[in-house]
């Protein structure tokens, strides 16, 4: 029986090793992403197919959100970058001067409401809202030590409640767009 468990463990380790070493697939910007953006915007402008579109991105200062902010800006979109760190937001503004930034702490629903008000005051419409920010709290969450300002589980507050509230509060601005789009980025 011990040999069986060793064999199963070796197979699992081999499969995990193979999966971990698969290189990530690069996006085909010219063949896929830009044409998709052109179809969305109804244009054939190869340089800036999203010109005139306002895109709000949460978690814009790192990871997927930062990459989205960089790429969407290059495609001509006016990006409103939402993030928690004033320093990181400033660094992002220094890197991409055309973006607008709004500080928000998605753990605090009052901060989310304030950020939504700021965005609503600055823009007459929003074309795309990308709810990208997310957290994973590891095992401390099981100990009950991570709660939001309103008393909710911190991971639930950030990954679900904040995006629900932000979307709800920005819906009137989204409805002012000819092609309103809401995208939720999630992971396992």
JSON list of C-alpha atoms in Angstrom, two decimals:
[
{"chain": "A", "resi": 1, "resn": "UNK", "atom": "CA", "xyz": [0.00, 0.00, 0.00]},
{"chain": "A", "resi": 2, "resn": "UNK", "atom": "CA", "xyz": [2.90, 2.33, 0.80]},
{"chain": "A", "resi": 3, "resn": "UNK", "atom": "CA", "xyz": [4.25, 1.83, -2.72]},
{"chain": "A", "resi": 4, "resn": "UNK", "atom": "CA", "xyz": [0.86, 2.85, -4.12]},
{"chain": "A", "resi": 5, "resn": "UNK", "atom": "CA", "xyz": [0.92, 6.17, -2.22]},
{"chain": "A", "resi": 6, "resn": "UNK", "atom": "CA", "xyz": [4.47, 6.84, -3.32]},
{"chain": "A", "resi": 7, "resn": "UNK", "atom": "CA", "xyz": [3.50, 6.17, -6.93]},
{"chain": "A", "resi": 8, "resn": "UNK", "atom": "CA", "xyz": [0.40, 8.42, -6.69]},
{"chain": "A", "resi": 9, "resn": "UNK", "atom": "CA", "xyz": [2.53, 11.15, -5.07]},
{"chain": "A", "resi": 10, "resn": "UNK", "atom": "CA", "xyz": [5.12, 10.89, -7.84]},
{"chain": "A", "resi": 11, "resn": "UNK", "atom": "CA", "xyz": [2.45, 11.11, -10.55]},
{"chain": "A", "resi": 12, "resn": "UNK", "atom": "CA", "xyz": [0.83, 14.13, -8.89]},
{"chain": "A", "resi": 13, "resn": "UNK", "atom": "CA", "xyz": [4.23, 15.81, -8.48]},
{"chain": "A", "resi": 14, "resn": "UNK", "atom": "CA", "xyz": [5.04, 15.15, -12.15]},
{"chain": "A", "resi": 15, "resn": "UNK", "atom": "CA", "xyz": [1.71, 16.57, -13.34]},
{"chain": "A", "resi": 16, "resn": "UNK", "atom": "CA", "xyz": [2.10, 19.67, -11.15]},
{"chain": "A", "resi": 17, "resn": "UNK", "atom": "CA", "xyz": [5.66, 20.09, -12.40]},
{"chain": "A", "resi": 18, "resn": "UNK", "atom": "CA", "xyz": [4.57, 19.92, -16.03]},
{"chain": "A", "resi": 19, "resn": "UNK", "atom": "CA", "xyz": [1.73, 22.39, -15.47]},
{"chain": "A", "resi": 20, "resn": "UNK", "atom": "CA", "xyz": [3.98, 24.79, -13.56]},
{"chain": "A", "resi": 21, "resn": "UNK", "atom": "CA", "xyz": [6.49, 24.85, -16.39]},
{"chain": "A", "resi": 22, "resn": "UNK", "atom": "CA", "xyz": [4.05, 25.57, -19.21]},
{"chain": "A", "resi": 23, "resn": "UNK", "atom": "CA", "xyz": [4.94, 29.07, -20.41]},
{"chain": "A", "resi": 24, "resn": "UNK", "atom": "CA", "xyz": [2.09, 31.59, -20.35]},
{"chain": "A", "resi": 25, "resn": "UNK", "atom": "CA", "xyz": [0.50, 32.27, -23.69]},
{"chain": "A", "resi": 26, "resn": "UNK", "atom": "CA", "xyz": [1.33, 35.70, -25.06]},
{"chain": "A", "resi": 27, "resn": "UNK", "atom": "CA", "xyz": [-1.58, 37.82, -26.22]},
{"chain": "A", "resi": 28, "resn": "UNK", "atom": "CA", "xyz": [-1.77, 38.36, -29.96]},
{"chain": "A", "resi": 29, "resn": "UNK", "atom": "CA", "xyz": [-2.33, 42.11, -29.87]},
{"chain": "A", "resi": 30, "resn": "UNK", "atom": "CA", "xyz": [-2.26, 42.73, -33.64]},
{"chain": "A", "resi": 31, "resn": "UNK", "atom": "CA", "xyz": [-4.18, 39.63, -34.68]},
{"chain": "A", "resi": 32, "resn": "UNK", "atom": "CA", "xyz": [-6.74, 39.41, -31.86]},
{"chain": "A", "resi": 33, "resn": "UNK", "atom": "CA", "xyz": [-6.86, 42.20, -29.25]},
{"chain": "A", "resi": 34, "resn": "UNK", "atom": "CA", "xyz": [-6.73, 45.26, -31.54]},
{"chain": "A", "resi": 35, "resn": "UNK", "atom": "CA", "xyz": [-9.32, 43.87, -33.99]},
{"chain": "A", "resi": 36, "resn": "UNK", "atom": "CA", "xyz": [-11.60, 43.05, -31.05]},
{"chain": "A", "resi": 37, "resn": "UNK", "atom": "CA", "xyz": [-11.18, 46.61, -29.73]},
{"chain": "A", "resi": 38, "resn": "UNK", "atom": "CA", "xyz": [-11.91, 47.96, -33.20]},
{"chain": "A", "resi": 39, "resn": "UNK", "atom": "CA", "xyz": [-15.13, 45.94, -33.39]},
{"chain": "A", "resi": 40, "resn": "UNK", "atom": "CA", "xyz": [-16.15, 47.18, -29.93]},
{"chain": "A", "resi": 41, "resn": "UNK", "atom": "CA", "xyz": [-15.47, 50.80, -30.85]},
{"chain": "A", "resi": 42, "resn": "UNK", "atom": "CA", "xyz": [-16.86, 50.51, -34.36]},
{"chain": "A", "resi": 43, "resn": "UNK", "atom": "CA", "xyz": [-13.65, 51.87, -35.90]},
{"chain": "A", "resi": 44, "resn": "UNK", "atom": "CA", "xyz": [-10.79, 50.70, -38.06]},
{"chain": "A", "resi": 45, "resn": "UNK", "atom": "CA", "xyz": [-8.22, 52.95, -36.38]},
{"chain": "A", "resi": 46, "resn": "UNK", "atom": "CA", "xyz": [-5.21, 50.65, -35.94]},
{"chain": "A", "resi": 47, "resn": "UNK", "atom": "CA", "xyz": [-3.38, 53.03, -33.62]},
{"chain": "A", "resi": 48, "resn": "UNK", "atom": "CA", "xyz": [-6.11, 53.96, -31.14]},
{"chain": "A", "resi": 49, "resn": "UNK", "atom": "CA", "xyz": [-9.35, 52.03, -31.64]},
{"chain": "A", "resi": 50, "resn": "UNK", "atom": "CA", "xyz": [-10.63, 52.93, -28.15]},
{"chain": "A", "resi": 51, "resn": "UNK", "atom": "CA", "xyz": [-10.24, 56.71, -28.52]},
{"chain": "A", "resi": 52, "resn": "UNK", "atom": "CA", "xyz": [-13.19, 58.41, -26.83]},
{"chain": "A", "resi": 53, "resn": "UNK", "atom": "CA", "xyz": [-13.93, 55.46, -24.57]},
{"chain": "A", "resi": 54, "resn": "UNK", "atom": "CA", "xyz": [-13.72, 55.88, -20.81]},
{"chain": "A", "resi": 55, "resn": "UNK", "atom": "CA", "xyz": [-12.56, 52.76, -18.97]},
{"chain": "A", "resi": 56, "resn": "UNK", "atom": "CA", "xyz": [-12.53, 52.38, -15.17]},
{"chain": "A", "resi": 57, "resn": "UNK", "atom": "CA", "xyz": [-10.12, 49.73, -13.83]},
{"chain": "A", "resi": 58, "resn": "UNK", "atom": "CA", "xyz": [-9.92, 48.62, -10.19]},
{"chain": "A", "resi": 59, "resn": "UNK", "atom": "CA", "xyz": [-6.63, 47.27, -8.89]},
{"chain": "A", "resi": 60, "resn": "UNK", "atom": "CA", "xyz": [-4.85, 49.32, -11.55]},
{"chain": "A", "resi": 61, "resn": "UNK", "atom": "CA", "xyz": [-1.51, 49.74, -9.80]},
{"chain": "A", "resi": 62, "resn": "UNK", "atom": "CA", "xyz": [-0.19, 46.19, -10.11]},
{"chain": "A", "resi": 63, "resn": "UNK", "atom": "CA", "xyz": [-0.61, 42.86, -11.84]},
{"chain": "A", "resi": 64, "resn": "UNK", "atom": "CA", "xyz": [-3.37, 42.38, -14.37]},
{"chain": "A", "resi": 65, "resn": "UNK", "atom": "CA", "xyz": [-4.88, 45.78, -13.57]},
{"chain": "A", "resi": 66, "resn": "UNK", "atom": "CA", "xyz": [-1.65, 47.62, -14.33]},
{"chain": "A", "resi": 67, "resn": "UNK", "atom": "CA", "xyz": [-1.19, 45.71, -17.58]},
{"chain": "A", "resi": 68, "resn": "UNK", "atom": "CA", "xyz": [-4.78, 46.51, -18.56]},
{"chain": "A", "resi": 69, "resn": "UNK", "atom": "CA", "xyz": [-4.25, 50.18, -17.74]},
{"chain": "A", "resi": 70, "resn": "UNK", "atom": "CA", "xyz": [-1.09, 50.31, -19.86]},
{"chain": "A", "resi": 71, "resn": "UNK", "atom": "CA", "xyz": [-2.57, 48.47, -22.83]},
{"chain": "A", "resi": 72, "resn": "UNK", "atom": "CA", "xyz": [-5.96, 50.21, -22.81]},
{"chain": "A", "resi": 73, "resn": "UNK", "atom": "CA", "xyz": [-4.21, 53.58, -22.68]},
{"chain": "A", "resi": 74, "resn": "UNK", "atom": "CA", "xyz": [-2.10, 52.59, -25.69]},
{"chain": "A", "resi": 75, "resn": "UNK", "atom": "CA", "xyz": [-5.31, 51.64, -27.50]},
{"chain": "A", "resi": 76, "resn": "UNK", "atom": "CA", "xyz": [-6.56, 55.20, -26.98]},
{"chain": "A", "resi": 77, "resn": "UNK", "atom": "CA", "xyz": [-8.94, 54.74, -24.03]},
{"chain": "A", "resi": 78, "resn": "UNK", "atom": "CA", "xyz": [-9.18, 57.33, -21.28]},
{"chain": "A", "resi": 79, "resn": "UNK", "atom": "CA", "xyz": [-8.39, 55.09, -18.29]},
{"chain": "A", "resi": 80, "resn": "UNK", "atom": "CA", "xyz": [-9.54, 55.89, -14.77]},
{"chain": "A", "resi": 81, "resn": "UNK", "atom": "CA", "xyz": [-7.19, 53.89, -12.55]},
{"chain": "A", "resi": 82, "resn": "UNK", "atom": "CA", "xyz": [-8.53, 52.97, -9.11]},
{"chain": "A", "resi": 83, "resn": "UNK", "atom": "CA", "xyz": [-6.05, 51.84, -6.49]},
{"chain": "A", "resi": 84, "resn": "UNK", "atom": "CA", "xyz": [-5.34, 51.81, -2.78]},
{"chain": "A", "resi": 85, "resn": "UNK", "atom": "CA", "xyz": [-1.79, 53.21, -2.66]},
{"chain": "A", "resi": 86, "resn": "UNK", "atom": "CA", "xyz": [-1.32, 56.94, -3.34]},
{"chain": "A", "resi": 87, "resn": "UNK", "atom": "CA", "xyz": [2.37, 56.31, -4.10]},
{"chain": "A", "resi": 88, "resn": "UNK", "atom": "CA", "xyz": [1.59, 53.58, -6.64]},
{"chain": "A", "resi": 89, "resn": "UNK", "atom": "CA", "xyz": [-1.13, 55.73, -8.21]},
{"chain": "A", "resi": 90, "resn": "UNK", "atom": "CA", "xyz": [1.36, 58.59, -8.58]},
{"chain": "A", "resi": 91, "resn": "UNK", "atom": "CA", "xyz": [3.95, 56.22, -10.10]},
{"chain": "A", "resi": 92, "resn": "UNK", "atom": "CA", "xyz": [1.32, 55.03, -12.56]},
{"chain": "A", "resi": 93, "resn": "UNK", "atom": "CA", "xyz": [0.40, 58.64, -13.43]},
{"chain": "A", "resi": 94, "resn": "UNK", "atom": "CA", "xyz": [4.08, 59.41, -13.98]},
{"chain": "A", "resi": 95, "resn": "UNK", "atom": "CA", "xyz": [4.33, 56.41, -16.32]},
{"chain": "A", "resi": 96, "resn": "UNK", "atom": "CA", "xyz": [1.05, 57.12, -18.15]},
{"chain": "A", "resi": 97, "resn": "UNK", "atom": "CA", "xyz": [0.24, 60.86, -17.90]},
{"chain": "A", "resi": 98, "resn": "UNK", "atom": "CA", "xyz": [-3.03, 60.47, -19.81]},
{"chain": "A", "resi": 99, "resn": "UNK", "atom": "CA", "xyz": [-4.72, 58.44, -17.08]},
{"chain": "A", "resi": 100, "resn": "UNK", "atom": "CA", "xyz": [-6.90, 59.73, -14.28]},
{"chain": "A", "resi": 101, "resn": "UNK", "atom": "CA", "xyz": [-6.52, 58.18, -10.83]},
{"chain": "A", "resi": 102, "resn": "UNK", "atom": "CA", "xyz": [-8.84, 57.72, -7.88]},
{"chain": "A", "resi": 103, "resn": "UNK", "atom": "CA", "xyz": [-7.73, 56.43, -4.52]},
{"chain": "A", "resi": 104, "resn": "UNK", "atom": "CA", "xyz": [-9.98, 53.73, -3.05]},
{"chain": "A", "resi": 105, "resn": "UNK", "atom": "CA", "xyz": [-9.69, 51.08, -0.37]},
{"chain": "A", "resi": 106, "resn": "UNK", "atom": "CA", "xyz": [-11.96, 48.25, -1.51]},
{"chain": "A", "resi": 107, "resn": "UNK", "atom": "CA", "xyz": [-12.01, 46.78, 2.01]},
{"chain": "A", "resi": 108, "resn": "UNK", "atom": "CA", "xyz": [-14.02, 49.84, 3.10]},
{"chain": "A", "resi": 109, "resn": "UNK", "atom": "CA", "xyz": [-17.39, 50.21, 1.37]},
{"chain": "A", "resi": 110, "resn": "UNK", "atom": "CA", "xyz": [-17.54, 53.89, 2.40]},
{"chain": "A", "resi": 111, "resn": "UNK", "atom": "CA", "xyz": [-14.30, 54.41, 0.44]},
{"chain": "A", "resi": 112, "resn": "UNK", "atom": "CA", "xyz": [-15.85, 52.60, -2.54]},
{"chain": "A", "resi": 113, "resn": "UNK", "atom": "CA", "xyz": [-18.89, 54.91, -2.42]},
{"chain": "A", "resi": 114, "resn": "UNK", "atom": "CA", "xyz": [-16.62, 57.98, -2.22]},
{"chain": "A", "resi": 115, "resn": "UNK", "atom": "CA", "xyz": [-14.58, 56.76, -5.21]},
{"chain": "A", "resi": 116, "resn": "UNK", "atom": "CA", "xyz": [-17.76, 56.15, -7.21]},
{"chain": "A", "resi": 117, "resn": "UNK", "atom": "CA", "xyz": [-18.88, 59.72, -6.42]},
{"chain": "A", "resi": 118, "resn": "UNK", "atom": "CA", "xyz": [-15.53, 61.09, -7.62]},
{"chain": "A", "resi": 119, "resn": "UNK", "atom": "CA", "xyz": [-15.72, 59.17, -10.88]},
{"chain": "A", "resi": 120, "resn": "UNK", "atom": "CA", "xyz": [-19.37, 60.17, -11.40]},
{"chain": "A", "resi": 121, "resn": "UNK", "atom": "CA", "xyz": [-18.53, 63.85, -10.85]},
{"chain": "A", "resi": 122, "resn": "UNK", "atom": "CA", "xyz": [-15.66, 63.77, -13.36]},
{"chain": "A", "resi": 123, "resn": "UNK", "atom": "CA", "xyz": [-17.30, 61.86, -16.23]},
{"chain": "A", "resi": 124, "resn": "UNK", "atom": "CA", "xyz": [-20.63, 62.03, -18.02]},
{"chain": "A", "resi": 125, "resn": "UNK", "atom": "CA", "xyz": [-20.38, 58.40, -19.09]},
{"chain": "A", "resi": 126, "resn": "UNK", "atom": "CA", "xyz": [-18.33, 55.24, -18.61]},
{"chain": "A", "resi": 127, "resn": "UNK", "atom": "CA", "xyz": [-17.96, 52.80, -21.47]},
{"chain": "A", "resi": 128, "resn": "UNK", "atom": "CA", "xyz": [-16.18, 49.95, -19.69]},
{"chain": "A", "resi": 129, "resn": "UNK", "atom": "CA", "xyz": [-15.91, 49.07, -16.01]},
{"chain": "A", "resi": 130, "resn": "UNK", "atom": "CA", "xyz": [-13.32, 46.41, -15.23]},
{"chain": "A", "resi": 131, "resn": "UNK", "atom": "CA", "xyz": [-13.68, 45.04, -11.71]},
{"chain": "A", "resi": 132, "resn": "UNK", "atom": "CA", "xyz": [-10.22, 43.55, -11.46]},
{"chain": "A", "resi": 133, "resn": "UNK", "atom": "CA", "xyz": [-8.95, 44.04, -7.90]},
{"chain": "A", "resi": 134, "resn": "UNK", "atom": "CA", "xyz": [-8.93, 41.04, -5.65]},
{"chain": "A", "resi": 135, "resn": "UNK", "atom": "CA", "xyz": [-7.23, 39.64, -2.60]},
{"chain": "A", "resi": 136, "resn": "UNK", "atom": "CA", "xyz": [-6.47, 36.29, -1.05]},
{"chain": "A", "resi": 137, "resn": "UNK", "atom": "CA", "xyz": [-6.01, 36.37, 2.70]},
{"chain": "A", "resi": 138, "resn": "UNK", "atom": "CA", "xyz": [-4.48, 32.96, 3.25]},
{"chain": "A", "resi": 139, "resn": "UNK", "atom": "CA", "xyz": [-5.17, 31.25, 6.53]},
{"chain": "A", "resi": 140, "resn": "UNK", "atom": "CA", "xyz": [-5.60, 34.36, 8.72]},
{"chain": "A", "resi": 141, "resn": "UNK", "atom": "CA", "xyz": [-9.11, 34.61, 7.31]},
{"chain": "A", "resi": 142, "resn": "UNK", "atom": "CA", "xyz": [-10.01, 31.28, 8.91]},
{"chain": "A", "resi": 143, "resn": "UNK", "atom": "CA", "xyz": [-9.00, 32.71, 12.27]},
{"chain": "A", "resi": 144, "resn": "UNK", "atom": "CA", "xyz": [-11.56, 35.49, 11.92]},
{"chain": "A", "resi": 145, "resn": "UNK", "atom": "CA", "xyz": [-8.99, 38.28, 12.10]},
{"chain": "A", "resi": 146, "resn": "UNK", "atom": "CA", "xyz": [-9.61, 39.89, 8.71]},
{"chain": "A", "resi": 147, "resn": "UNK", "atom": "CA", "xyz": [-12.79, 41.94, 8.56]},
{"chain": "A", "resi": 148, "resn": "UNK", "atom": "CA", "xyz": [-13.77, 45.04, 6.63]},
{"chain": "A", "resi": 149, "resn": "UNK", "atom": "CA", "xyz": [-14.61, 48.39, 8.20]},
{"chain": "A", "resi": 150, "resn": "UNK", "atom": "CA", "xyz": [-18.27, 47.33, 8.01]},
{"chain": "A", "resi": 151, "resn": "UNK", "atom": "CA", "xyz": [-17.61, 43.97, 9.71]},
{"chain": "A", "resi": 152, "resn": "UNK", "atom": "CA", "xyz": [-17.64, 41.73, 6.62]},
{"chain": "A", "resi": 153, "resn": "UNK", "atom": "CA", "xyz": [-15.05, 39.12, 5.81]},
{"chain": "A", "resi": 154, "resn": "UNK", "atom": "CA", "xyz": [-12.26, 41.09, 4.14]},
{"chain": "A", "resi": 155, "resn": "UNK", "atom": "CA", "xyz": [-11.88, 38.80, 1.13]},
{"chain": "A", "resi": 156, "resn": "UNK", "atom": "CA", "xyz": [-15.66, 38.81, 0.56]},
{"chain": "A", "resi": 157, "resn": "UNK", "atom": "CA", "xyz": [-15.74, 42.60, 0.92]},
{"chain": "A", "resi": 158, "resn": "UNK", "atom": "CA", "xyz": [-12.98, 43.19, -1.63]},
{"chain": "A", "resi": 159, "resn": "UNK", "atom": "CA", "xyz": [-13.68, 40.42, -4.13]},
{"chain": "A", "resi": 160, "resn": "UNK", "atom": "CA", "xyz": [-17.47, 40.71, -4.18]},
{"chain": "A", "resi": 161, "resn": "UNK", "atom": "CA", "xyz": [-19.16, 43.47, -2.17]},
{"chain": "A", "resi": 162, "resn": "UNK", "atom": "CA", "xyz": [-16.90, 46.32, -3.32]},
{"chain": "A", "resi": 163, "resn": "UNK", "atom": "CA", "xyz": [-17.34, 45.42, -6.98]},
{"chain": "A", "resi": 164, "resn": "UNK", "atom": "CA", "xyz": [-21.08, 44.98, -6.58]},
{"chain": "A", "resi": 165, "resn": "UNK", "atom": "CA", "xyz": [-21.36, 48.40, -4.91]},
{"chain": "A", "resi": 166, "resn": "UNK", "atom": "CA", "xyz": [-19.06, 50.12, -7.42]},
{"chain": "A", "resi": 167, "resn": "UNK", "atom": "CA", "xyz": [-21.00, 48.67, -10.34]},
{"chain": "A", "resi": 168, "resn": "UNK", "atom": "CA", "xyz": [-24.32, 49.66, -8.78]},
{"chain": "A", "resi": 169, "resn": "UNK", "atom": "CA", "xyz": [-23.18, 53.23, -8.12]},
{"chain": "A", "resi": 170, "resn": "UNK", "atom": "CA", "xyz": [-21.63, 53.65, -11.59]},
{"chain": "A", "resi": 171, "resn": "UNK", "atom": "CA", "xyz": [-24.56, 52.09, -13.47]},
{"chain": "A", "resi": 172, "resn": "UNK", "atom": "CA", "xyz": [-26.13, 55.48, -14.33]},
{"chain": "A", "resi": 173, "resn": "UNK", "atom": "CA", "xyz": [-22.83, 56.53, -15.99]},
{"chain": "A", "resi": 174, "resn": "UNK", "atom": "CA", "xyz": [-22.57, 53.18, -17.77]},
{"chain": "A", "resi": 175, "resn": "UNK", "atom": "CA", "xyz": [-26.10, 53.61, -19.10]},
{"chain": "A", "resi": 176, "resn": "UNK", "atom": "CA", "xyz": [-24.99, 56.90, -20.69]},
{"chain": "A", "resi": 177, "resn": "UNK", "atom": "CA", "xyz": [-22.65, 54.88, -22.93]},
{"chain": "A", "resi": 178, "resn": "UNK", "atom": "CA", "xyz": [-23.71, 53.51, -26.31]},
{"chain": "A", "resi": 179, "resn": "UNK", "atom": "CA", "xyz": [-21.98, 50.19, -25.50]},
{"chain": "A", "resi": 180, "resn": "UNK", "atom": "CA", "xyz": [-21.76, 49.80, -21.73]},
{"chain": "A", "resi": 181, "resn": "UNK", "atom": "CA", "xyz": [-19.60, 46.89, -20.67]},
{"chain": "A", "resi": 182, "resn": "UNK", "atom": "CA", "xyz": [-18.82, 45.48, -17.22]},
{"chain": "A", "resi": 183, "resn": "UNK", "atom": "CA", "xyz": [-16.04, 42.90, -16.90]},
{"chain": "A", "resi": 184, "resn": "UNK", "atom": "CA", "xyz": [-15.20, 40.98, -13.73]},
{"chain": "A", "resi": 185, "resn": "UNK", "atom": "CA", "xyz": [-11.75, 39.47, -13.42]},
{"chain": "A", "resi": 186, "resn": "UNK", "atom": "CA", "xyz": [-11.61, 36.43, -11.16]},
{"chain": "A", "resi": 187, "resn": "UNK", "atom": "CA", "xyz": [-9.19, 33.72, -10.23]},
{"chain": "A", "resi": 188, "resn": "UNK", "atom": "CA", "xyz": [-9.32, 30.43, -8.43]}
]
